[in-house]
């Protein structure tokens, strides 16, 4: 199995408008910093490694290079600003659905932004509103071994590899995530819950 987030591995799998345009970088301090204000809605940056990845409340997101799904998506919701915090939950639900679809696992959500499997964190979402846009960062521990999982964290971590016993194709997970997120986002914009 090739496990690459390169454009040639990801772009043919995209099934909607999210992920277009698609940019891939091998390493960056944080994908949250790479989407310029002028990027269109749906633009996405993915990386194999973040050297200064962030979560909520200034927490760090750590993952060995080439093991996780680390990406940021540009959104431009035409919606009242007081509703913007809801986007975190929209994205977390889409992430849980994508994980369930590809693994058969049943992730749970810990409000507002964590995706858990058996009380252990497998994914997190960070939404940052700025300059009439929202940059939505998502990190999923995909092919991280038990030995590589961070130990000094506020909530025990896990990965899809640890939970399923097999490696997963990160490009396939990304395509599934973006399709589910696009559907949930469109429903949210139209006022559905």
Coordinates of N, CA, C and O in Angstrom, one line a residue:
X1 N 0.8 -1.2 0.0 CA 0.0 0.0 0.0 C 0.9 1.2 0.0 O 1.8 1.4 0.8
X2 N 0.6 2.1 -0.9 CA 1.3 3.4 -0.9 C 0.5 4.3 0.1 O -0.7 4.3 0.1
X3 N 1.2 5.0 0.9 CA 0.5 5.9 1.9 C 1.1 7.2 1.7 O 2.0 7.6 2.4
X4 N 0.6 7.9 0.7 CA 1.1 9.2 0.4 C 0.0 10.3 0.3 O -1.1 10.0 -0.1
X5 N 0.3 11.5 0.7 CA -0.6 12.6 0.6 C -0.2 13.5 -0.6 O -0.7 14.6 -0.7
X6 N 0.6 13.0 -1.5 CA 1.0 13.8 -2.7 C -0.2 14.1 -3.5 O -1.2 13.3 -3.5
X7 N -0.2 15.2 -4.3 CA -1.3 15.5 -5.2 C -1.7 14.4 -6.1 O -2.9 14.2 -6.3
X8 N -0.8 13.7 -6.7 CA -1.2 12.6 -7.6 C -1.9 11.4 -6.9 O -2.6 10.7 -7.5
X9 N -1.7 11.3 -5.6 CA -2.4 10.3 -4.8 C -3.7 10.7 -4.3 O -4.6 10.0 -4.1
X10 N -3.8 12.0 -4.0 CA -5.1 12.6 -3.4 C -6.1 13.1 -4.4 O -7.2 12.7 -4.4
X11 N -5.6 13.9 -5.3 CA -6.6 14.6 -6.2 C -7.5 13.7 -7.0 O -8.7 14.0 -7.1
X12 N -7.0 12.6 -7.5 CA -8.0 11.7 -8.3 C -9.1 11.1 -7.4 O -10.1 10.7 -7.9
X13 N -8.9 11.1 -6.1 CA -9.9 10.6 -5.2 C -10.9 11.6 -4.7 O -11.9 11.2 -4.1
X14 N -10.7 12.8 -4.9 CA -11.6 13.9 -4.4 C -12.9 13.8 -5.1 O -13.0 13.6 -6.3
X15 N -14.0 13.9 -4.3 CA -15.3 13.7 -4.8 C -16.2 14.9 -4.7 O -17.4 14.8 -5.0
X16 N -15.7 16.0 -4.4 CA -16.5 17.2 -4.2 C -15.6 18.4 -4.5 O -14.6 18.4 -5.1
X17 N -16.1 19.6 -3.9 CA -15.4 20.8 -4.2 C -14.3 21.0 -3.1 O -13.3 21.8 -3.3
X18 N -14.4 20.4 -1.9 CA -13.4 20.5 -0.9 C -12.1 19.8 -1.3 O -12.1 18.7 -1.8
X19 N -11.0 20.5 -1.1 CA -9.7 19.9 -1.4 C -9.2 20.5 -2.8 O -8.2 20.0 -3.3
X20 N -9.9 21.4 -3.3 CA -9.5 22.1 -4.6 C -9.4 23.6 -4.3 O -10.4 24.2 -4.0
X21 N -8.3 24.2 -4.6 CA -7.0 23.6 -4.9 C -6.4 22.8 -3.7 O -6.7 23.1 -2.6
X22 N -5.6 21.9 -4.1 CA -4.9 21.0 -3.1 C -3.4 21.3 -3.1 O -2.8 21.4 -4.2
X23 N -2.9 21.5 -1.9 CA -1.4 21.8 -1.8 C -0.9 20.8 -0.8 O -1.5 20.5 0.3
X24 N 0.3 20.2 -1.1 CA 1.0 19.3 -0.2 C 2.3 19.8 0.1 O 3.1 20.3 -0.8
X25 N 2.7 19.7 1.4 CA 4.1 20.1 1.8 C 4.6 18.9 2.7 O 3.8 18.3 3.4
X26 N 5.9 18.6 2.6 CA 6.4 17.5 3.4 C 6.4 17.9 4.9 O 6.1 17.1 5.7
X27 N 6.9 19.1 5.2 CA 7.0 19.5 6.6 C 6.7 21.0 6.7 O 7.0 21.8 5.8
X28 N 6.1 21.4 7.8 CA 5.7 22.8 8.0 C 5.5 22.9 9.5 O 5.2 22.0 10.2
X29 N 5.8 24.2 10.0 CA 5.4 24.3 11.5 C 4.0 24.0 11.7 O 3.6 23.3 12.7
X30 N 3.0 24.5 10.9 CA 1.6 24.2 11.0 C 0.9 24.5 9.7 O 1.1 25.5 9.1
X31 N 0.0 23.6 9.3 CA -0.8 23.8 8.1 C -1.7 25.0 8.2 O -2.1 25.6 7.3
X32 N -2.0 25.4 9.5 CA -2.9 26.5 9.7 C -2.3 27.8 9.2 O -3.0 28.7 8.9
X33 N -1.0 27.8 9.0 CA -0.3 29.1 8.6 C -0.2 29.2 7.1 O 0.3 30.2 6.6
X34 N -0.5 28.1 6.3 CA -0.2 28.1 4.9 C -1.3 28.5 4.0 O -1.1 28.6 2.8
X35 N -2.5 28.7 4.5 CA -3.6 29.1 3.6 C -3.7 30.6 3.6 O -4.0 31.3 4.6
X36 N -3.4 31.2 2.4 CA -3.4 32.7 2.3 C -4.9 33.2 2.4 O -5.8 32.5 2.0
X37 N -5.1 34.4 2.8 CA -6.4 35.0 2.9 C -7.2 35.0 1.6 O -8.4 34.8 1.6
X38 N -6.5 35.1 0.5 CA -7.2 35.1 -0.8 C -7.5 33.7 -1.4 O -8.2 33.6 -2.4
X39 N -7.1 32.6 -0.7 CA -7.4 31.3 -1.2 C -9.0 31.1 -1.2 O -9.7 31.6 -0.3
X40 N -9.5 30.4 -2.1 CA -10.9 30.2 -2.2 C -11.4 29.2 -1.2 O -10.6 28.4 -0.6
X41 N -12.7 29.2 -1.0 CA -13.3 28.2 -0.1 C -13.1 26.8 -0.7 O -13.2 26.6 -1.9
X42 N -12.7 25.9 0.2 CA -12.4 24.5 -0.3 C -10.9 24.3 -0.4 O -10.5 23.1 -0.6
X43 N -10.1 25.3 -0.5 CA -8.6 25.1 -0.6 C -8.1 24.4 0.6 O -8.6 24.6 1.7
X44 N -7.2 23.5 0.3 CA -6.7 22.6 1.4 C -5.2 22.5 1.3 O -4.6 22.4 0.2
X45 N -4.5 22.5 2.5 CA -3.1 22.2 2.6 C -3.0 21.0 3.5 O -3.6 20.9 4.6
X46 N -2.2 20.0 3.1 CA -1.9 18.8 3.9 C -0.4 18.7 4.0 O 0.4 19.1 3.1
X47 N 0.1 18.1 5.1 CA 1.5 17.9 5.4 C 1.8 16.5 5.9 O 0.9 16.0 6.6
X48 N 3.0 16.0 5.7 CA 3.4 14.8 6.3 C 3.9 15.0 7.8 O 3.9 14.1 8.6
X49 N 4.3 16.3 8.0 CA 4.8 16.6 9.4 C 4.5 18.0 9.7 O 4.6 18.9 8.9
X50 N 4.1 18.2 11.0 CA 4.0 19.6 11.5 C 5.0 19.7 12.7 O 5.0 18.8 13.6
X51 N 5.9 20.7 12.7 CA 6.9 20.8 13.7 C 6.4 21.6 14.9 O 7.0 21.6 16.0
X52 N 5.3 22.3 14.7 CA 4.7 23.1 15.8 C 3.2 23.1 15.6 O 2.5 24.1 15.8
X53 N 2.6 21.9 15.4 CA 1.2 21.8 15.3 C 0.5 22.2 16.6 O 1.0 22.0 17.7
X54 N -0.7 22.7 16.4 CA -1.4 23.3 17.6 C -2.8 22.6 17.7 O -3.4 22.3 16.7
X55 N -3.3 22.6 18.9 CA -4.6 22.2 19.2 C -5.3 23.4 20.0 O -4.8 24.5 20.0
X56 N -6.5 23.1 20.5 CA -7.2 24.1 21.3 C -6.3 24.5 22.5 O -5.6 23.7 23.1
X57 N -6.6 25.7 23.0 CA -6.0 26.2 24.2 C -4.5 26.2 24.2 O -3.8 26.0 25.3
X58 N -3.9 26.3 23.0 CA -2.4 26.4 22.9 C -1.7 25.0 23.1 O -0.5 25.0 23.2
X59 N -2.5 23.9 23.1 CA -1.9 22.6 23.2 C -1.1 22.3 22.0 O -1.5 22.7 20.9
X60 N -0.1 21.4 22.1 CA 0.6 21.0 20.9 C 0.0 19.7 20.3 O -0.6 18.9 21.0
X61 N 0.2 19.6 19.0 CA -0.2 18.3 18.3 C 1.0 17.7 17.8 O 1.7 18.3 16.9
X62 N 1.4 16.6 18.3 CA 2.7 15.9 17.9 C 2.4 14.6 17.2 O 1.5 13.8 17.6
X63 N 3.1 14.4 16.1 CA 3.0 13.1 15.3 C 4.3 12.9 14.5 O 4.8 13.8 13.9
X64 N 4.8 11.7 14.5 CA 6.0 11.4 13.7 C 5.7 11.6 12.2 O 4.5 11.4 11.7
X65 N 6.7 12.1 11.4 CA 6.5 12.4 10.0 C 5.9 11.1 9.3 O 6.3 10.0 9.5
X66 N 4.9 11.4 8.4 CA 4.4 10.4 7.5 C 3.4 9.4 8.2 O 3.1 8.4 7.6
X67 N 2.9 9.7 9.4 CA 2.1 8.8 10.1 C 0.6 9.3 10.2 O -0.2 8.5 10.6
X68 N 0.4 10.6 10.1 CA -0.9 11.1 10.4 C -1.5 11.9 9.3 O -0.8 12.2 8.3
X69 N -2.8 12.2 9.4 CA -3.4 13.1 8.5 C -3.5 14.5 9.1 O -4.1 14.7 10.2
X70 N -2.7 15.4 8.6 CA -2.6 16.8 9.1 C -2.9 17.7 8.0 O -2.2 17.8 7.0
X71 N -4.0 18.5 8.2 CA -4.5 19.3 7.1 C -5.3 20.5 7.6 O -5.7 20.5 8.7
X72 N -5.4 21.5 6.7 CA -6.2 22.7 7.0 C -7.0 23.1 5.8 O -6.5 23.0 4.7
X73 N -8.2 23.4 6.0 CA -9.2 23.7 5.0 C -9.7 25.1 5.1 O -10.0 25.6 6.2
X74 N -9.8 25.9 4.0 CA -10.3 27.2 4.0 C -11.8 27.2 3.8 O -12.3 26.6 2.9
X75 N -12.5 27.9 4.7 CA -14.0 28.0 4.6 C -14.3 29.5 4.6 O -13.7 30.3 5.3
X76 N -15.4 29.8 3.9 CA -15.9 31.2 3.9 C -17.4 31.2 4.1 O -18.2 31.5 3.2
X77 N -17.8 30.8 5.3 CA -19.3 30.7 5.5 C -19.9 32.0 5.6 O -19.5 32.9 6.3
X78 N -21.0 32.2 4.8 CA -21.8 33.4 4.8 C -22.9 33.2 5.9 O -24.0 32.8 5.6
X79 N -22.5 33.4 7.1 CA -23.3 33.1 8.3 C -23.0 34.1 9.4 O -21.9 34.6 9.5
X80 N -23.9 34.2 10.3 CA -23.7 35.1 11.5 C -22.5 34.6 12.3 O -22.3 33.4 12.5
X81 N -21.6 35.6 12.7 CA -20.4 35.2 13.3 C -20.6 34.4 14.6 O -19.7 33.6 15.0
X82 N -21.7 34.7 15.3 CA -21.9 33.9 16.6 C -22.2 32.4 16.3 O -22.0 31.6 17.2
X83 N -22.4 32.0 15.1 CA -22.6 30.6 14.8 C -21.3 29.9 14.4 O -21.2 28.7 14.3
X84 N -20.2 30.7 14.2 CA -18.9 30.1 13.7 C -18.4 29.1 14.7 O -17.8 28.1 14.2
X85 N -18.5 29.2 16.0 CA -18.0 28.1 16.9 C -18.6 26.7 16.6 O -18.0 25.7 16.9
X86 N -19.8 26.7 16.0 CA -20.4 25.4 15.7 C -19.6 24.6 14.7 O -19.8 23.4 14.6
X87 N -18.8 25.3 13.9 CA -18.0 24.6 12.8 C -17.1 23.5 13.4 O -16.9 22.5 12.7
X88 N -16.6 23.8 14.6 CA -15.7 22.8 15.2 C -16.5 21.4 15.3 O -16.0 20.4 15.0
X89 N -17.7 21.5 15.9 CA -18.5 20.3 16.0 C -18.9 19.6 14.7 O -18.9 18.4 14.5
X90 N -19.2 20.5 13.7 CA -19.5 20.0 12.4 C -18.4 19.2 11.8 O -18.5 18.1 11.3
X91 N -17.1 19.7 11.9 CA -16.0 19.0 11.4 C -15.6 17.8 12.3 O -15.3 16.7 11.7
X92 N -15.8 17.8 13.6 CA -15.5 16.7 14.4 C -16.5 15.5 14.1 O -16.0 14.4 14.0
X93 N -17.7 15.8 13.8 CA -18.7 14.8 13.5 C -18.3 14.2 12.1 O -18.4 12.9 11.9
X94 N -17.9 15.0 11.2 CA -17.5 14.5 9.8 C -16.3 13.6 10.0 O -16.2 12.6 9.3
X95 N -15.4 14.0 10.8 CA -14.2 13.2 11.0 C -14.5 11.8 11.6 O -14.0 10.8 11.2
X96 N -15.4 11.8 12.6 CA -15.8 10.6 13.3 C -16.5 9.7 12.2 O -16.2 8.4 12.2
X97 N -17.3 10.3 11.4 CA -18.0 9.5 10.4 C -17.0 8.9 9.4 O -17.2 7.7 9.0
X98 N -16.0 9.6 9.0 CA -15.0 9.1 8.0 C -14.2 8.0 8.6 O -14.0 7.0 8.0
X99 N -13.8 8.1 9.9 CA -13.1 7.1 10.6 C -14.0 5.8 10.6 O -13.5 4.7 10.4
X100 N -15.2 6.0 11.0 CA -16.1 4.8 11.1 C -16.3 4.1 9.8 O -16.3 2.9 9.7
X101 N -16.4 4.9 8.7 CA -16.7 4.3 7.4 C -15.5 3.5 6.9 O -15.7 2.4 6.3
X102 N -14.3 3.9 7.3 CA -13.1 3.2 6.8 C -12.6 2.1 7.7 O -11.8 1.3 7.3
X103 N -13.0 2.2 9.0 CA -12.4 1.2 9.9 C -13.4 0.3 10.6 O -13.0 -0.7 11.1
X104 N -14.7 0.7 10.6 CA -15.7 -0.1 11.3 C -15.7 0.3 12.8 O -16.5 -0.2 13.6
X105 N -14.8 1.1 13.2 CA -14.8 1.6 14.6 C -15.9 2.5 14.9 O -16.5 3.1 14.0
X106 N -16.3 2.8 16.2 CA -17.3 3.7 16.5 C -16.8 4.8 17.4 O -16.9 4.8 18.6
X107 N -16.2 5.8 16.7 CA -15.7 7.0 17.5 C -16.8 7.7 18.2 O -17.9 7.8 17.7
X108 N -16.4 8.4 19.3 CA -17.3 9.3 20.0 C -16.7 10.7 20.0 O -15.5 10.8 19.8
X109 N -17.5 11.7 20.2 CA -17.0 13.0 20.3 C -17.0 13.5 21.7 O -17.8 13.2 22.5
X110 N -15.9 14.2 22.0 CA -15.8 15.0 23.3 C -15.8 16.4 23.0 O -14.9 16.9 22.3
X111 N -16.9 17.1 23.4 CA -17.2 18.5 23.0 C -16.0 19.3 23.5 O -15.5 19.1 24.6
X112 N -15.5 20.2 22.7 CA -16.1 20.6 21.4 C -15.3 20.0 20.2 O -15.8 20.1 19.1
X113 N -14.1 19.5 20.4 CA -13.3 19.2 19.2 C -12.5 17.9 19.1 O -11.7 17.7 18.2
X114 N -12.7 17.0 20.1 CA -12.0 15.8 20.1 C -12.8 14.6 19.6 O -14.0 14.5 19.9
X115 N -12.1 13.7 18.8 CA -12.7 12.5 18.4 C -12.0 11.4 19.2 O -10.7 11.3 19.2
X116 N -12.8 10.6 19.9 CA -12.2 9.5 20.8 C -12.6 8.1 20.3 O -13.6 7.9 19.7
X117 N -11.7 7.2 20.6 CA -12.0 5.8 20.5 C -11.7 5.2 21.9 O -10.5 5.2 22.3
X118 N -12.7 4.7 22.6 CA -12.5 4.1 23.9 C -11.8 5.1 24.8 O -10.8 4.7 25.5
X119 N -12.3 6.3 24.9 CA -11.8 7.3 25.8 C -10.4 7.8 25.4 O -9.8 8.6 26.2
X120 N -9.8 7.4 24.3 CA -8.5 7.8 23.9 C -8.6 8.7 22.6 O -9.4 8.4 21.7
X121 N -7.9 9.8 22.6 CA -8.0 10.8 21.5 C -7.3 10.2 20.2 O -6.1 9.9 20.3
X122 N -8.1 10.2 19.2 CA -7.5 9.8 17.9 C -7.5 11.0 16.9 O -6.7 10.9 15.9
X123 N -8.3 12.0 17.1 CA -8.3 13.1 16.2 C -8.7 14.4 16.9 O -9.4 14.3 18.0
X124 N -8.3 15.5 16.4 CA -8.7 16.8 16.9 C -9.0 17.8 15.8 O -8.4 17.7 14.7
X125 N -9.8 18.8 16.1 CA -10.2 19.9 15.2 C -9.9 21.2 15.8 O -10.1 21.4 17.0
X126 N -9.3 22.1 15.0 CA -9.1 23.5 15.4 C -9.6 24.4 14.4 O -9.1 24.4 13.2
X127 N -10.6 25.2 14.7 CA -11.2 26.2 13.8 C -10.8 27.6 14.3 O -11.0 28.0 15.4
X128 N -10.2 28.3 13.3 CA -9.7 29.7 13.6 C -10.3 30.7 12.6 O -10.1 30.6 11.4
X129 N -11.2 31.6 13.2 CA -11.8 32.6 12.3 C -10.9 33.8 12.2 O -10.4 34.3 13.3
X130 N -10.7 34.3 11.0 CA -9.9 35.5 10.8 C -10.1 36.0 9.4 O -10.3 35.2 8.4
X131 N -10.1 37.3 9.2 CA -10.2 38.0 7.9 C -11.3 37.4 7.0 O -11.1 37.0 5.9
X132 N -12.5 37.3 7.6 CA -13.7 36.9 6.9 C -13.6 35.5 6.3 O -14.1 35.1 5.3
X133 N -12.9 34.6 7.1 CA -12.7 33.2 6.7 C -12.5 32.4 7.9 O -12.2 32.9 9.0
X134 N -12.6 31.1 7.8 CA -12.3 30.2 8.8 C -11.3 29.2 8.3 O -11.5 28.6 7.2
X135 N -10.2 29.0 9.0 CA -9.2 28.0 8.7 C -9.5 26.8 9.6 O -9.4 27.0 10.9
X136 N -9.8 25.7 9.1 CA -10.2 24.5 9.9 C -9.1 23.5 9.8 O -8.8 22.9 8.8
X137 N -8.4 23.3 10.9 CA -7.3 22.4 11.0 C -7.8 21.1 11.6 O -8.6 21.0 12.5
X138 N -7.4 20.0 11.0 CA -7.8 18.6 11.4 C -6.5 17.8 11.5 O -5.7 17.7 10.6
X139 N -6.4 17.1 12.6 CA -5.3 16.1 12.8 C -5.8 14.8 13.2 O -6.7 14.7 14.1
X140 N -5.4 13.7 12.5 CA -5.9 12.4 12.8 C -4.6 11.5 13.0 O -3.8 11.4 12.1
X141 N -4.5 10.8 14.1 CA -3.5 9.8 14.3 C -3.8 8.5 13.5 O -4.7 7.8 13.8
X142 N -3.2 8.3 12.3 CA -3.6 7.2 11.4 C -2.6 6.0 11.7 O -3.0 5.1 12.3
X143 N -1.4 6.1 11.2 CA -0.5 5.0 11.2 C 0.6 5.2 12.3 O 1.8 4.8 12.1
X144 N 0.2 5.7 13.4 CA 1.2 5.9 14.5 C 1.2 4.7 15.4 O 0.1 4.2 15.8
X145 N 2.4 4.1 15.6 CA 2.5 2.9 16.5 C 2.2 3.3 17.9 O 2.4 4.5 18.3
X146 N 2.0 2.3 18.7 CA 1.7 2.6 20.2 C 3.0 3.3 20.8 O 2.8 4.1 21.7
X147 N 4.2 2.9 20.4 CA 5.4 3.4 21.0 C 5.6 4.9 20.6 O 6.2 5.6 21.3
X148 N 5.0 5.3 19.4 CA 5.2 6.7 18.9 C 4.1 7.6 19.5 O 4.3 8.8 19.3
X149 N 3.1 7.1 20.1 CA 2.0 8.0 20.6 C 2.5 8.9 21.7 O 3.3 8.5 22.5
X150 N 2.1 10.2 21.7 CA 2.6 11.1 22.8 C 2.1 10.6 24.2 O 1.0 10.1 24.3
X151 N 3.0 10.7 25.1 CA 2.7 10.2 26.5 C 2.3 11.3 27.4 O 1.5 11.1 28.3
X152 N 2.9 12.5 27.2 CA 2.7 13.6 28.2 C 1.6 14.5 27.6 O 1.8 15.6 27.2
X153 N 0.4 14.0 27.7 CA -0.8 14.7 27.1 C -1.9 14.7 28.2 O -1.9 13.8 29.1
X154 N -2.9 15.6 28.0 CA -3.9 15.7 29.0 C -4.9 14.5 28.9 O -5.6 14.2 29.8
X155 N -5.0 13.9 27.7 CA -5.9 12.8 27.4 C -5.1 11.7 26.7 O -4.4 12.0 25.8
X156 N -5.2 10.5 27.1 CA -4.4 9.4 26.4 C -4.7 9.4 25.0 O -5.9 9.6 24.6
X157 N -3.7 9.2 24.1 CA -3.9 9.1 22.7 C -3.9 7.7 22.2 O -3.4 6.8 22.8
X158 N -4.5 7.6 21.0 CA -4.5 6.3 20.2 C -4.4 6.6 18.8 O -4.3 7.8 18.4
X159 N -4.3 5.6 17.9 CA -4.3 5.8 16.5 C -5.1 4.7 15.8 O -5.5 3.7 16.5
X160 N -5.4 5.0 14.6 CA -6.2 4.0 13.8 C -5.4 2.7 13.7 O -6.0 1.6 13.7
X161 N -4.1 2.8 13.5 CA -3.3 1.6 13.5 C -3.4 0.7 14.8 O -3.6 -0.5 14.7
X162 N -3.3 1.4 15.9 CA -3.4 0.7 17.2 C -4.7 0.1 17.4 O -4.9 -1.1 17.8
X163 N -5.8 0.8 17.0 CA -7.2 0.3 17.2 C -7.6 -0.8 16.2 O -8.4 -1.7 16.6
X164 N -7.0 -0.8 15.0 CA -7.5 -1.8 14.0 C -6.4 -2.9 13.7 O -6.7 -3.9 13.2
X165 N -5.2 -2.6 14.1 CA -4.1 -3.6 13.8 C -3.6 -3.6 12.4 O -2.9 -4.5 12.0
X166 N -4.0 -2.6 11.6 CA -3.6 -2.5 10.2 C -3.3 -1.0 9.8 O -4.0 -0.1 10.4
X167 N -2.5 -0.8 8.9 CA -2.2 0.5 8.4 C -3.3 0.9 7.5 O -4.0 0.1 6.8
X168 N -3.6 2.2 7.4 CA -4.7 2.8 6.5 C -4.0 3.7 5.6 O -3.0 4.3 5.9
X169 N -4.7 3.9 4.4 CA -4.2 4.8 3.4 C -4.7 6.2 3.8 O -5.9 6.5 3.8
X170 N -3.8 7.1 4.1 CA -4.2 8.4 4.5 C -4.9 9.2 3.4 O -5.8 10.0 3.7
X171 N -4.5 9.0 2.1 CA -5.2 9.7 1.1 C -6.7 9.3 1.0 O -7.6 10.1 0.7
X172 N -6.9 8.0 1.2 CA -8.3 7.5 1.2 C -9.1 8.1 2.3 O -10.3 8.5 2.2
X173 N -8.5 8.2 3.5 CA -9.2 8.8 4.7 C -9.4 10.3 4.4 O -10.5 10.8 4.7
X174 N -8.5 11.0 3.8 CA -8.6 12.4 3.5 C -9.8 12.6 2.6 O -10.7 13.5 2.8
X175 N -9.9 11.8 1.5 CA -11.0 11.9 0.5 C -12.3 11.7 1.2 O -13.3 12.4 1.0
X176 N -12.4 10.7 2.0 CA -13.7 10.4 2.8 C -14.0 11.5 3.7 O -15.2 11.9 3.8
X177 N -13.0 12.0 4.4 CA -13.3 13.1 5.4 C -13.8 14.3 4.6 O -14.8 14.9 5.1
X178 N -13.2 14.7 3.5 CA -13.6 15.9 2.8 C -15.0 15.8 2.3 O -15.8 16.7 2.3
X179 N -15.3 14.6 1.8 CA -16.7 14.4 1.2 C -17.7 14.5 2.3 O -18.7 15.2 2.2
X180 N -17.5 13.9 3.5 CA -18.4 14.0 4.6 C -18.5 15.4 5.2 O -19.6 15.8 5.6
X181 N -17.3 16.0 5.3 CA -17.3 17.4 5.8 C -18.1 18.3 4.9 O -18.8 19.2 5.3
X182 N -17.9 18.2 3.6 CA -18.6 19.1 2.6 C -20.2 18.9 2.8 O -20.9 19.9 2.8
X183 N -20.6 17.7 2.9 CA -22.1 17.4 3.1 C -22.6 18.0 4.4 O -23.6 18.7 4.5
X184 N -21.8 17.8 5.5 CA -22.2 18.4 6.8 C -22.2 19.9 6.8 O -23.0 20.6 7.4
X185 N -21.2 20.5 6.2 CA -21.0 21.9 6.1 C -22.2 22.5 5.3 O -22.7 23.5 5.8
X186 N -22.5 22.0 4.2 CA -23.6 22.5 3.4 C -24.9 22.4 4.2 O -25.7 23.3 4.1
X187 N -25.1 21.3 4.9 CA -26.3 21.2 5.7 C -26.4 22.2 6.8 O -27.4 22.8 7.1
X188 N -25.2 22.4 7.4 CA -25.1 23.4 8.5 C -25.4 24.8 8.0 O -26.1 25.6 8.6
X189 N -24.8 25.1 6.8 CA -25.1 26.5 6.2 C -26.6 26.7 6.0 O -27.1 27.8 6.1
X190 N -27.3 25.6 5.6 CA -28.7 25.7 5.3 C -29.6 25.7 6.5 O -30.8 25.7 6.4
X191 N -29.0 25.6 7.7 CA -29.7 25.6 8.9 C -30.1 24.3 9.5 O -30.7 24.2 10.6
X192 N -29.7 23.2 8.9 CA -29.9 21.8 9.4 C -29.0 21.5 10.5 O -27.9 22.1 10.6
X193 N -29.4 20.6 11.4 CA -28.5 20.3 12.6 C -28.0 18.9 12.4 O -28.4 18.0 11.8

